[in-house]
Amino acid sequence: MKTLRSDCPVSRSLDIWGDKWSLLIIRDLFLAKQLTYGELLKAPEGIATNILAARLQLLEQSGLIEKLDHPDSKAKVLYKLTPMGVDLLPIMIEINLWAEKYFPIPADRKAMLKEVKMDKEGFIKAAMKELKRA
Amino acid sequence: MKTLRSDCPVSRSLDIWGDKWSLLIIRDLFLAKQLTYGELLKAPEGIATNILAARLQLLEQSGLIEKLDHPDSKAKVLYKLTPMGVDLLPIMIEINLWAEKYFPIPADRKAMLKEVKMDKEGFIKAAMKELKRA
DNA sequence: AGATAGTACTTGCAAAGAGCAAGTAAAGCA
DNA sequence: TGCTTTACTTGCTCTTTGCAAGTACTATCT
């Protein structure tokens, strides 16, 4: 998805992360804060390695994620969300809440959403602060 | 996207509407409440007619939209969101808010978002009620 | 009633993207 | 110094997308 289709904010957003994989990568980065290439590859949905590489590059170009040197090894790379990427959290939360309403979802995720529903704004604020700190 | 990739709620959601076009169709239905095939085809992003037909069918199968007889003509069909589709509104709103933060967006959409920001919960509740009524 | 036009699609084909398997390069480890 | 790990890349096939054209039903006009 290379060309800008319109200046509608929904369209602009989808031009960046509106594919089958980007939001799953972003989900994993929300849950883990930072991951190596190999760890991202292990996502249960089974993304192909070339697709992962392409998406990571696109997300980095778009400013949603950034590459970091791994503290333990030069062979490893860490990926994490930029502030712009962290700002996707409210969208991610709403997606989870929507899906929870219509599909059975894993218990651990359900537990997280219980917290969210008790104080959505507070949860998001705290989570975003934590993500932007690290 | 036919196969279920995992039971993660994000993945489940993307399996249904995680492509380049579905959320744009849904956006148009949010803005207009109900539209004919031809009206959906006129979206500024320029969706191809075969793609539109395929997406409408998939969204209908998934329970997000429904077909209605047009009151004025048997030749026309009306598409509108089901309650399940209307429940996507919070996601749609958050997408708009995110995009507004990082891209220039049209003035009319900006005006709507100003309202949203004054009372997000109230805005969403009222809009959803109105959409589910019609 | 017959011809013209609008509406909602379908079909055929070329181009782009996704997905699989294998390969490469740099770094760490024994 | 070789074996492994890590992060990719490359080549190829298959599916999906997107364009152009066509079809069928309905409506309108004369």
mmCIF file of C-alpha atoms (C1' of nucleotides) in Angstrom:
data_model
loop_
_atom_site.group_PDB
_atom_site.id
_atom_site.type_symbol
_atom_site.label_atom_id
_atom_site.label_comp_id
_atom_site.label_asym_id
_atom_site.label_seq_id
_atom_site.Cartn_x
_atom_site.Cartn_y
_atom_site.Cartn_z
ATOM 1 C CA MET A 1 0.000 0.000 0.000
ATOM 2 C CA LYS A 2 2.107 2.869 -1.229
ATOM 3 C CA THR A 3 -0.094 5.658 -2.486
ATOM 4 C CA LEU A 4 -2.185 8.074 -0.446
ATOM 5 C CA ARG A 5 -5.795 7.454 -1.388
ATOM 6 C CA SER A 6 -7.521 10.450 0.167
ATOM 7 C CA ASP A 7 -7.055 12.893 3.017
ATOM 8 C CA CYS A 8 -9.711 11.232 5.159
ATOM 9 C CA PRO A 9 -8.122 10.386 8.494
ATOM 10 C CA VAL A 10 -9.405 6.818 8.336
ATOM 11 C CA SER A 11 -7.904 6.381 4.897
ATOM 12 C CA ARG A 12 -4.613 7.964 5.976
ATOM 13 C CA SER A 13 -4.458 5.579 8.902
ATOM 14 C CA LEU A 14 -5.226 2.509 6.831
ATOM 15 C CA ASP A 15 -2.570 3.536 4.319
ATOM 16 C CA ILE A 16 -0.040 3.015 7.102
ATOM 17 C CA TRP A 17 -1.260 0.128 9.200
ATOM 18 C CA GLY A 18 -4.363 -1.107 7.374
ATOM 19 C CA ASP A 19 -3.123 -4.516 6.370
ATOM 20 C CA LYS A 20 -3.390 -7.987 7.805
ATOM 21 C CA TRP A 21 -0.215 -7.871 9.863
ATOM 22 C CA SER A 22 0.768 -4.411 11.070
ATOM 23 C CA LEU A 23 -1.648 -4.225 13.975
ATOM 24 C CA LEU A 24 -0.587 -7.673 15.131
ATOM 25 C CA ILE A 25 3.027 -6.551 15.253
ATOM 26 C CA ILE A 26 1.928 -3.469 17.129
ATOM 27 C CA ARG A 27 -0.151 -5.586 19.482
ATOM 28 C CA ASP A 28 2.906 -7.669 20.350
ATOM 29 C CA LEU A 29 4.931 -4.542 20.991
ATOM 30 C CA PHE A 30 2.217 -3.220 23.275
ATOM 31 C CA LEU A 31 2.235 -6.432 25.257
ATOM 32 C CA ALA A 32 5.995 -6.872 25.453
ATOM 33 C CA LYS A 33 7.258 -3.282 25.179
ATOM 34 C CA GLN A 34 10.184 -4.410 23.059
ATOM 35 C CA LEU A 35 10.923 -7.469 20.982
ATOM 36 C CA THR A 36 13.584 -8.863 18.724
ATOM 37 C CA TYR A 37 12.950 -9.873 15.136
ATOM 38 C CA GLY A 38 12.940 -13.512 16.101
ATOM 39 C CA GLU A 39 10.459 -12.955 18.889
ATOM 40 C CA LEU A 40 8.087 -11.117 16.552
ATOM 41 C CA LEU A 41 8.398 -13.999 14.133
ATOM 42 C CA LYS A 42 7.059 -16.360 16.804
ATOM 43 C CA ALA A 43 3.641 -14.675 16.955
ATOM 44 C CA PRO A 44 0.901 -17.322 16.945
ATOM 45 C CA GLU A 45 -0.518 -16.082 13.646
ATOM 46 C CA GLY A 46 2.617 -17.258 11.840
ATOM 47 C CA ILE A 47 3.842 -14.326 9.801
ATOM 48 C CA ALA A 48 6.293 -15.122 7.013
ATOM 49 C CA THR A 49 9.788 -13.772 7.507
ATOM 50 C CA ASN A 50 9.877 -11.681 4.363
ATOM 51 C CA ILE A 51 6.523 -10.138 5.188
ATOM 52 C CA LEU A 52 7.653 -9.335 8.711
ATOM 53 C CA ALA A 53 10.800 -7.669 7.398
ATOM 54 C CA ALA A 54 8.783 -5.620 4.911
ATOM 55 C CA ARG A 55 6.220 -4.536 7.494
ATOM 56 C CA LEU A 56 8.835 -3.582 10.050
ATOM 57 C CA GLN A 57 10.538 -1.424 7.476
ATOM 58 C CA LEU A 58 7.286 0.255 6.519
ATOM 59 C CA LEU A 59 6.270 0.840 10.118
ATOM 60 C CA GLU A 60 9.670 2.304 10.862
ATOM 61 C CA GLN A 61 9.488 4.602 7.824
ATOM 62 C CA SER A 62 6.055 5.722 8.938
ATOM 63 C CA GLY A 63 7.383 6.553 12.370
ATOM 64 C CA LEU A 64 5.398 4.028 14.377
ATOM 65 C CA ILE A 65 8.298 1.870 15.534
ATOM 66 C CA GLU A 66 12.025 2.230 15.957
ATOM 67 C CA LYS A 67 15.034 -0.054 16.011
ATOM 68 C CA LEU A 68 17.226 -0.177 19.080
ATOM 69 C CA ASP A 69 20.551 -1.839 19.735
ATOM 70 C CA HIS A 70 20.127 -4.857 21.926
ATOM 71 C CA PRO A 71 22.070 -4.385 25.166
ATOM 72 C CA ASP A 72 23.321 -7.980 25.238
ATOM 73 C CA SER A 73 24.352 -8.634 21.675
ATOM 74 C CA LYS A 74 25.205 -6.865 18.468
ATOM 75 C CA ALA A 75 23.546 -9.639 16.502
ATOM 76 C CA LYS A 76 20.152 -8.804 17.943
ATOM 77 C CA VAL A 77 17.900 -5.861 17.215
ATOM 78 C CA LEU A 78 15.161 -4.560 19.431
ATOM 79 C CA TYR A 79 11.980 -3.123 18.046
ATOM 80 C CA LYS A 80 9.763 -0.820 20.078
ATOM 81 C CA LEU A 81 6.944 1.620 19.552
ATOM 82 C CA THR A 82 7.636 5.314 19.131
ATOM 83 C CA PRO A 83 5.338 7.801 20.894
ATOM 84 C CA MET A 84 3.344 7.931 17.660
ATOM 85 C CA GLY A 85 2.994 4.176 17.835
ATOM 86 C CA VAL A 86 2.108 4.208 21.508
ATOM 87 C CA ASP A 87 -0.683 6.630 20.672
ATOM 88 C CA LEU A 88 -2.395 3.772 18.856
ATOM 89 C CA LEU A 89 -3.201 2.228 22.228
ATOM 90 C CA PRO A 90 -6.753 3.634 22.455
ATOM 91 C CA ILE A 91 -7.525 2.087 19.066
ATOM 92 C CA MET A 92 -6.030 -1.205 20.176
ATOM 93 C CA ILE A 93 -8.086 -1.166 23.362
ATOM 94 C CA GLU A 94 -11.317 -0.465 21.512
ATOM 95 C CA ILE A 95 -10.610 -3.286 19.083
ATOM 96 C CA ASN A 96 -10.172 -5.646 22.009
ATOM 97 C CA LEU A 97 -13.392 -4.456 23.615
ATOM 98 C CA TRP A 98 -15.323 -4.849 20.382
ATOM 99 C CA ALA A 99 -14.010 -8.345 19.773
ATOM 100 C CA GLU A 100 -14.693 -9.341 23.351
ATOM 101 C CA LYS A 101 -18.334 -8.449 22.833
ATOM 102 C CA TYR A 102 -18.722 -10.764 19.854
ATOM 103 C CA PHE A 103 -16.146 -13.525 20.154
ATOM 104 C CA PRO A 104 -14.763 -15.773 22.849
ATOM 105 C CA ILE A 105 -11.338 -14.494 23.792
ATOM 106 C CA PRO A 106 -8.437 -15.856 25.853
ATOM 107 C CA ALA A 107 -8.693 -15.608 29.624
ATOM 108 C CA ASP A 108 -5.597 -13.488 30.148
ATOM 109 C CA ARG A 109 -6.817 -10.910 27.678
ATOM 110 C CA LYS A 110 -10.190 -10.962 29.333
ATOM 111 C CA ALA A 111 -8.563 -10.173 32.655
ATOM 112 C CA MET A 112 -6.827 -7.181 31.156
ATOM 113 C CA LEU A 113 -10.070 -5.917 29.683
ATOM 114 C CA LYS A 114 -11.762 -6.197 33.035
ATOM 115 C CA GLU A 115 -9.241 -3.733 34.343
ATOM 116 C CA VAL A 116 -9.814 -1.506 31.352
ATOM 117 C CA LYS A 117 -13.534 -1.400 31.911
ATOM 118 C CA MET A 118 -13.146 -0.361 35.510
ATOM 119 C CA ASP A 119 -11.349 2.828 34.478
ATOM 120 C CA LYS A 120 -10.666 3.072 30.775
ATOM 121 C CA GLU A 121 -9.118 6.502 30.744
ATOM 122 C CA GLY A 122 -6.922 5.776 33.722
ATOM 123 C CA PHE A 123 -5.756 2.454 32.322
ATOM 124 C CA ILE A 124 -4.823 3.943 28.975
ATOM 125 C CA LYS A 125 -3.052 6.878 30.510
ATOM 126 C CA ALA A 126 -0.981 4.678 32.796
ATOM 127 C CA ALA A 127 -0.137 2.168 30.079
ATOM 128 C CA MET A 128 0.900 4.873 27.637
ATOM 129 C CA LYS A 129 3.067 6.579 30.204
ATOM 130 C CA GLU A 130 4.815 3.312 30.957
ATOM 131 C CA LEU A 131 5.324 2.527 27.270
ATOM 132 C CA LYS A 132 6.739 5.928 26.464
ATOM 133 C CA ARG A 133 9.085 5.788 29.415
ATOM 134 C CA ALA A 134 10.960 2.650 28.519
ATOM 135 C CA MET B 1 -8.820 -13.413 4.390
ATOM 136 C CA LYS B 2 -10.741 -16.576 5.017
ATOM 137 C CA THR B 3 -9.013 -18.524 7.741
ATOM 138 C CA LEU B 4 -8.958 -17.754 11.434
ATOM 139 C CA ARG B 5 -5.380 -17.121 12.375
ATOM 140 C CA SER B 6 -5.573 -17.140 16.170
ATOM 141 C CA ASP B 7 -8.069 -16.482 18.924
ATOM 142 C CA CYS B 8 -6.523 -13.137 19.809
ATOM 143 C CA PRO B 9 -9.265 -10.519 19.655
ATOM 144 C CA VAL B 10 -7.150 -8.250 17.495
ATOM 145 C CA SER B 11 -6.511 -11.068 15.065
ATOM 146 C CA ARG B 12 -10.185 -12.050 15.058
ATOM 147 C CA SER B 13 -11.144 -8.484 14.275
ATOM 148 C CA LEU B 14 -8.613 -8.103 11.494
ATOM 149 C CA ASP B 15 -9.804 -11.367 9.964
ATOM 150 C CA ILE B 16 -13.127 -9.613 9.359
ATOM 151 C CA TRP B 17 -12.388 -5.996 8.587
ATOM 152 C CA GLY B 18 -8.591 -5.831 8.495
ATOM 153 C CA ASP B 19 -8.126 -4.994 4.855
ATOM 154 C CA LYS B 20 -7.664 -1.826 2.871
ATOM 155 C CA TRP B 21 -11.331 -1.206 2.164
ATOM 156 C CA SER B 22 -13.712 -2.526 4.812
ATOM 157 C CA LEU B 23 -13.251 0.283 7.306
ATOM 158 C CA LEU B 24 -13.742 2.853 4.561
ATOM 159 C CA ILE B 25 -17.071 1.298 3.638
ATOM 160 C CA ILE B 26 -17.976 1.277 7.312
ATOM 161 C CA ARG B 27 -16.876 4.895 7.656
ATOM 162 C CA ASP B 28 -19.225 5.894 4.837
ATOM 163 C CA LEU B 29 -22.082 4.026 6.475
ATOM 164 C CA PHE B 30 -21.387 5.799 9.747
ATOM 165 C CA LEU B 31 -21.513 9.160 8.047
ATOM 166 C CA ALA B 32 -24.557 8.503 5.881
ATOM 167 C CA LYS B 33 -26.453 5.876 7.899
ATOM 168 C CA GLN B 34 -27.461 4.075 4.725
ATOM 169 C CA LEU B 35 -26.142 4.045 1.188
ATOM 170 C CA THR B 36 -26.783 2.341 -2.122
ATOM 171 C CA TYR B 37 -24.164 0.337 -3.971
ATOM 172 C CA GLY B 38 -23.629 3.192 -6.389
ATOM 173 C CA GLU B 39 -23.153 5.705 -3.607
ATOM 174 C CA LEU B 40 -20.569 3.503 -1.912
ATOM 175 C CA LEU B 41 -18.796 3.223 -5.232
ATOM 176 C CA LYS B 42 -18.371 7.001 -5.331
ATOM 177 C CA ALA B 43 -16.143 7.102 -2.241
ATOM 178 C CA PRO B 44 -13.153 9.370 -2.887
ATOM 179 C CA GLU B 45 -10.672 6.507 -2.505
ATOM 180 C CA GLY B 46 -12.000 4.916 -5.701
ATOM 181 C CA ILE B 47 -12.809 1.331 -4.838
ATOM 182 C CA ALA B 48 -13.182 -1.041 -7.775
ATOM 183 C CA THR B 49 -16.673 -2.401 -8.338
ATOM 184 C CA ASN B 50 -15.722 -6.052 -7.992
ATOM 185 C CA ILE B 51 -13.842 -5.365 -4.779
ATOM 186 C CA LEU B 52 -16.778 -3.438 -3.374
ATOM 187 C CA ALA B 53 -19.135 -6.285 -4.193
ATOM 188 C CA ALA B 54 -16.809 -8.810 -2.572
ATOM 189 C CA ARG B 55 -16.333 -6.727 0.566
ATOM 190 C CA LEU B 56 -20.034 -6.037 0.973
ATOM 191 C CA GLN B 57 -20.727 -9.732 0.770
ATOM 192 C CA LEU B 58 -18.054 -10.523 3.341
ATOM 193 C CA LEU B 59 -19.200 -7.811 5.708
ATOM 194 C CA GLU B 60 -22.757 -9.033 5.396
ATOM 195 C CA GLN B 61 -21.716 -12.624 6.060
ATOM 196 C CA SER B 62 -19.779 -11.456 9.097
ATOM 197 C CA GLY B 63 -22.841 -9.670 10.402
ATOM 198 C CA LEU B 64 -21.528 -6.120 10.246
ATOM 199 C CA ILE B 65 -23.874 -4.798 7.578
ATOM 200 C CA GLU B 66 -27.242 -5.726 6.126
ATOM 201 C CA LYS B 67 -29.067 -5.191 2.854
ATOM 202 C CA LEU B 68 -32.370 -3.374 2.814
ATOM 203 C CA ASP B 69 -34.937 -2.860 0.095
ATOM 204 C CA HIS B 70 -34.856 0.671 -1.164
ATOM 205 C CA PRO B 71 -38.217 2.348 -0.561
ATOM 206 C CA ASP B 72 -38.232 4.123 -3.918
ATOM 207 C CA SER B 73 -37.049 1.469 -6.336
ATOM 208 C CA LYS B 74 -36.637 -2.246 -6.681
ATOM 209 C CA ALA B 75 -33.498 -1.674 -8.709
ATOM 210 C CA LYS B 76 -31.724 -0.117 -5.747
ATOM 211 C CA VAL B 77 -30.363 -1.735 -2.614
ATOM 212 C CA LEU B 78 -29.631 -0.011 0.653
ATOM 213 C CA TYR B 79 -26.741 -1.019 2.838
ATOM 214 C CA LYS B 80 -26.612 -0.160 6.529
ATOM 215 C CA LEU B 81 -24.723 -1.175 9.628
ATOM 216 C CA THR B 82 -26.115 -3.807 11.966
ATOM 217 C CA PRO B 83 -25.808 -3.237 15.740
ATOM 218 C CA MET B 84 -22.582 -5.248 15.573
ATOM 219 C CA GLY B 85 -21.324 -2.860 12.909
ATOM 220 C CA VAL B 86 -22.470 0.195 14.833
ATOM 221 C CA ASP B 87 -20.440 -1.057 17.777
ATOM 222 C CA LEU B 88 -17.336 -0.346 15.739
ATOM 223 C CA LEU B 89 -17.939 3.368 16.271
ATOM 224 C CA PRO B 90 -15.541 3.729 19.234
ATOM 225 C CA ILE B 91 -12.779 2.216 17.105
ATOM 226 C CA MET B 92 -13.634 4.542 14.247
ATOM 227 C CA ILE B 93 -13.571 7.549 16.552
ATOM 228 C CA GLU B 94 -10.190 6.622 18.001
ATOM 229 C CA ILE B 95 -8.768 6.167 14.520
ATOM 230 C CA ASN B 96 -9.924 9.642 13.628
ATOM 231 C CA LEU B 97 -8.436 11.101 16.788
ATOM 232 C CA TRP B 98 -5.126 9.385 16.187
ATOM 233 C CA ALA B 99 -4.907 10.546 12.600
ATOM 234 C CA GLU B 100 -5.871 14.073 13.573
ATOM 235 C CA LYS B 101 -2.882 14.184 15.883
ATOM 236 C CA TYR B 102 -0.430 13.302 13.135
ATOM 237 C CA PHE B 103 -1.899 14.409 9.820
ATOM 238 C CA PRO B 104 -3.754 17.393 8.435
ATOM 239 C CA ILE B 105 -7.390 16.423 8.085
ATOM 240 C CA PRO B 106 -10.423 17.983 6.390
ATOM 241 C CA ALA B 107 -12.178 20.831 8.184
ATOM 242 C CA ASP B 108 -15.573 19.147 8.475
ATOM 243 C CA ARG B 109 -14.053 16.090 10.108
ATOM 244 C CA LYS B 110 -12.098 18.364 12.406
ATOM 245 C CA ALA B 111 -15.319 20.021 13.501
ATOM 246 C CA MET B 112 -16.834 16.658 14.328
ATOM 247 C CA LEU B 113 -13.785 15.681 16.362
ATOM 248 C CA LYS B 114 -13.991 18.914 18.314
ATOM 249 C CA GLU B 115 -17.417 17.802 19.451
ATOM 250 C CA VAL B 116 -16.064 14.378 20.280
ATOM 251 C CA LYS B 117 -13.327 15.789 22.438
ATOM 252 C CA MET B 118 -15.743 17.854 24.472
ATOM 253 C CA ASP B 119 -17.595 14.725 25.616
ATOM 254 C CA LYS B 120 -16.359 11.544 24.021
ATOM 255 C CA GLU B 121 -18.563 9.124 25.869
ATOM 256 C CA GLY B 122 -21.670 11.232 25.370
ATOM 257 C CA PHE B 123 -20.979 11.736 21.678
ATOM 258 C CA ILE B 124 -20.471 8.043 21.037
ATOM 259 C CA LYS B 125 -23.525 7.043 23.016
ATOM 260 C CA ALA B 126 -25.766 9.484 21.178
ATOM 261 C CA ALA B 127 -24.379 8.602 17.752
ATOM 262 C CA MET B 128 -24.747 4.891 18.363
ATOM 263 C CA LYS B 129 -28.286 5.276 19.578
ATOM 264 C CA GLU B 130 -29.199 7.245 16.486
ATOM 265 C CA LEU B 131 -27.538 4.721 14.178
ATOM 266 C CA LYS B 132 -29.241 1.758 15.777
ATOM 267 C CA ARG B 133 -32.609 3.452 15.633
ATOM 268 C CA ALA B 134 -32.805 4.049 11.881
ATOM 269 C "C1'" DA C 1 -45.000 -1.685 -26.311
ATOM 270 C "C1'" DG C 2 -40.306 -0.694 -27.410
ATOM 271 C "C1'" DA C 3 -36.200 1.754 -26.897
ATOM 272 C "C1'" DT C 4 -32.940 4.091 -23.675
ATOM 273 C "C1'" DA C 5 -30.904 4.493 -19.478
ATOM 274 C "C1'" DG C 6 -29.814 3.553 -14.540
ATOM 275 C "C1'" DT C 7 -28.480 0.251 -10.898
ATOM 276 C "C1'" DA C 8 -26.202 -3.709 -9.074
ATOM 277 C "C1'" DC C 9 -23.569 -6.557 -9.856
ATOM 278 C "C1'" DT C 10 -20.175 -10.524 -12.662
ATOM 279 C "C1'" DT C 11 -16.398 -12.006 -15.576
ATOM 280 C "C1'" DG C 12 -11.776 -12.080 -17.701
ATOM 281 C "C1'" DC C 13 -7.331 -10.838 -17.553
ATOM 282 C "C1'" DA C 14 -2.927 -8.432 -16.152
ATOM 283 C "C1'" DA C 15 -0.358 -6.723 -12.276
ATOM 284 C "C1'" DA C 16 0.729 -6.634 -7.530
ATOM 285 C "C1'" DG C 17 1.182 -8.730 -3.185
ATOM 286 C "C1'" DA C 18 1.404 -12.802 0.008
ATOM 287 C "C1'" DG C 19 3.528 -16.909 1.336
ATOM 288 C "C1'" DC C 20 6.825 -20.711 1.224
ATOM 289 C "C1'" DA C 21 11.584 -22.525 1.001
ATOM 290 C "C1'" DA C 22 16.082 -21.758 0.678
ATOM 291 C "C1'" DG C 23 20.100 -18.850 0.989
ATOM 292 C "C1'" DT C 24 23.306 -15.144 2.878
ATOM 293 C "C1'" DA C 25 25.924 -12.177 6.110
ATOM 294 C "C1'" DA C 26 27.310 -10.666 10.491
ATOM 295 C "C1'" DA C 27 27.889 -11.877 15.257
ATOM 296 C "C1'" DG C 28 28.324 -15.066 19.208
ATOM 297 C "C1'" DC C 29 29.905 -19.512 21.085
ATOM 298 C "C1'" DA C 30 32.804 -23.805 21.861
ATOM 299 C "C1'" DT D 1 38.340 -22.432 13.806
ATOM 300 C "C1'" DG D 2 34.325 -24.246 12.854
ATOM 301 C "C1'" DC D 3 29.030 -24.507 14.437
ATOM 302 C "C1'" DT D 4 25.064 -21.822 15.783
ATOM 303 C "C1'" DT D 5 22.165 -17.912 16.276
ATOM 304 C "C1'" DT D 6 20.082 -13.810 14.484
ATOM 305 C "C1'" DA D 7 18.323 -10.859 11.030
ATOM 306 C "C1'" DC D 8 17.296 -10.571 7.213
ATOM 307 C "C1'" DT D 9 17.110 -11.455 1.359
ATOM 308 C "C1'" DT D 10 16.093 -13.881 -2.812
ATOM 309 C "C1'" DG D 11 13.542 -16.717 -6.031
ATOM 310 C "C1'" DC D 12 9.452 -18.708 -7.134
ATOM 311 C "C1'" DT D 13 4.481 -19.891 -6.964
ATOM 312 C "C1'" DC D 14 -0.112 -18.853 -5.847
ATOM 313 C "C1'" DT D 15 -3.590 -15.802 -4.361
ATOM 314 C "C1'" DT D 16 -5.590 -11.310 -4.342
ATOM 315 C "C1'" DT D 17 -6.265 -6.780 -6.346
ATOM 316 C "C1'" DG D 18 -7.648 -3.723 -9.784
ATOM 317 C "C1'" DC D 19 -9.118 -2.388 -14.290
ATOM 318 C "C1'" DA D 20 -12.247 -2.897 -18.309
ATOM 319 C "C1'" DA D 21 -15.946 -4.841 -20.177
ATOM 320 C "C1'" DG D 22 -20.184 -7.282 -19.998
ATOM 321 C "C1'" DT D 23 -24.867 -8.912 -18.085
ATOM 322 C "C1'" DA D 24 -29.403 -8.762 -15.944
ATOM 323 C "C1'" DC D 25 -33.034 -6.525 -13.837
ATOM 324 C "C1'" DT D 26 -35.594 -2.262 -13.128
ATOM 325 C "C1'" DA D 27 -37.219 2.287 -14.429
ATOM 326 C "C1'" DT D 28 -38.353 5.863 -17.623
ATOM 327 C "C1'" DC D 29 -39.611 8.009 -21.877
ATOM 328 C "C1'" DT D 30 -42.326 8.143 -26.177
#
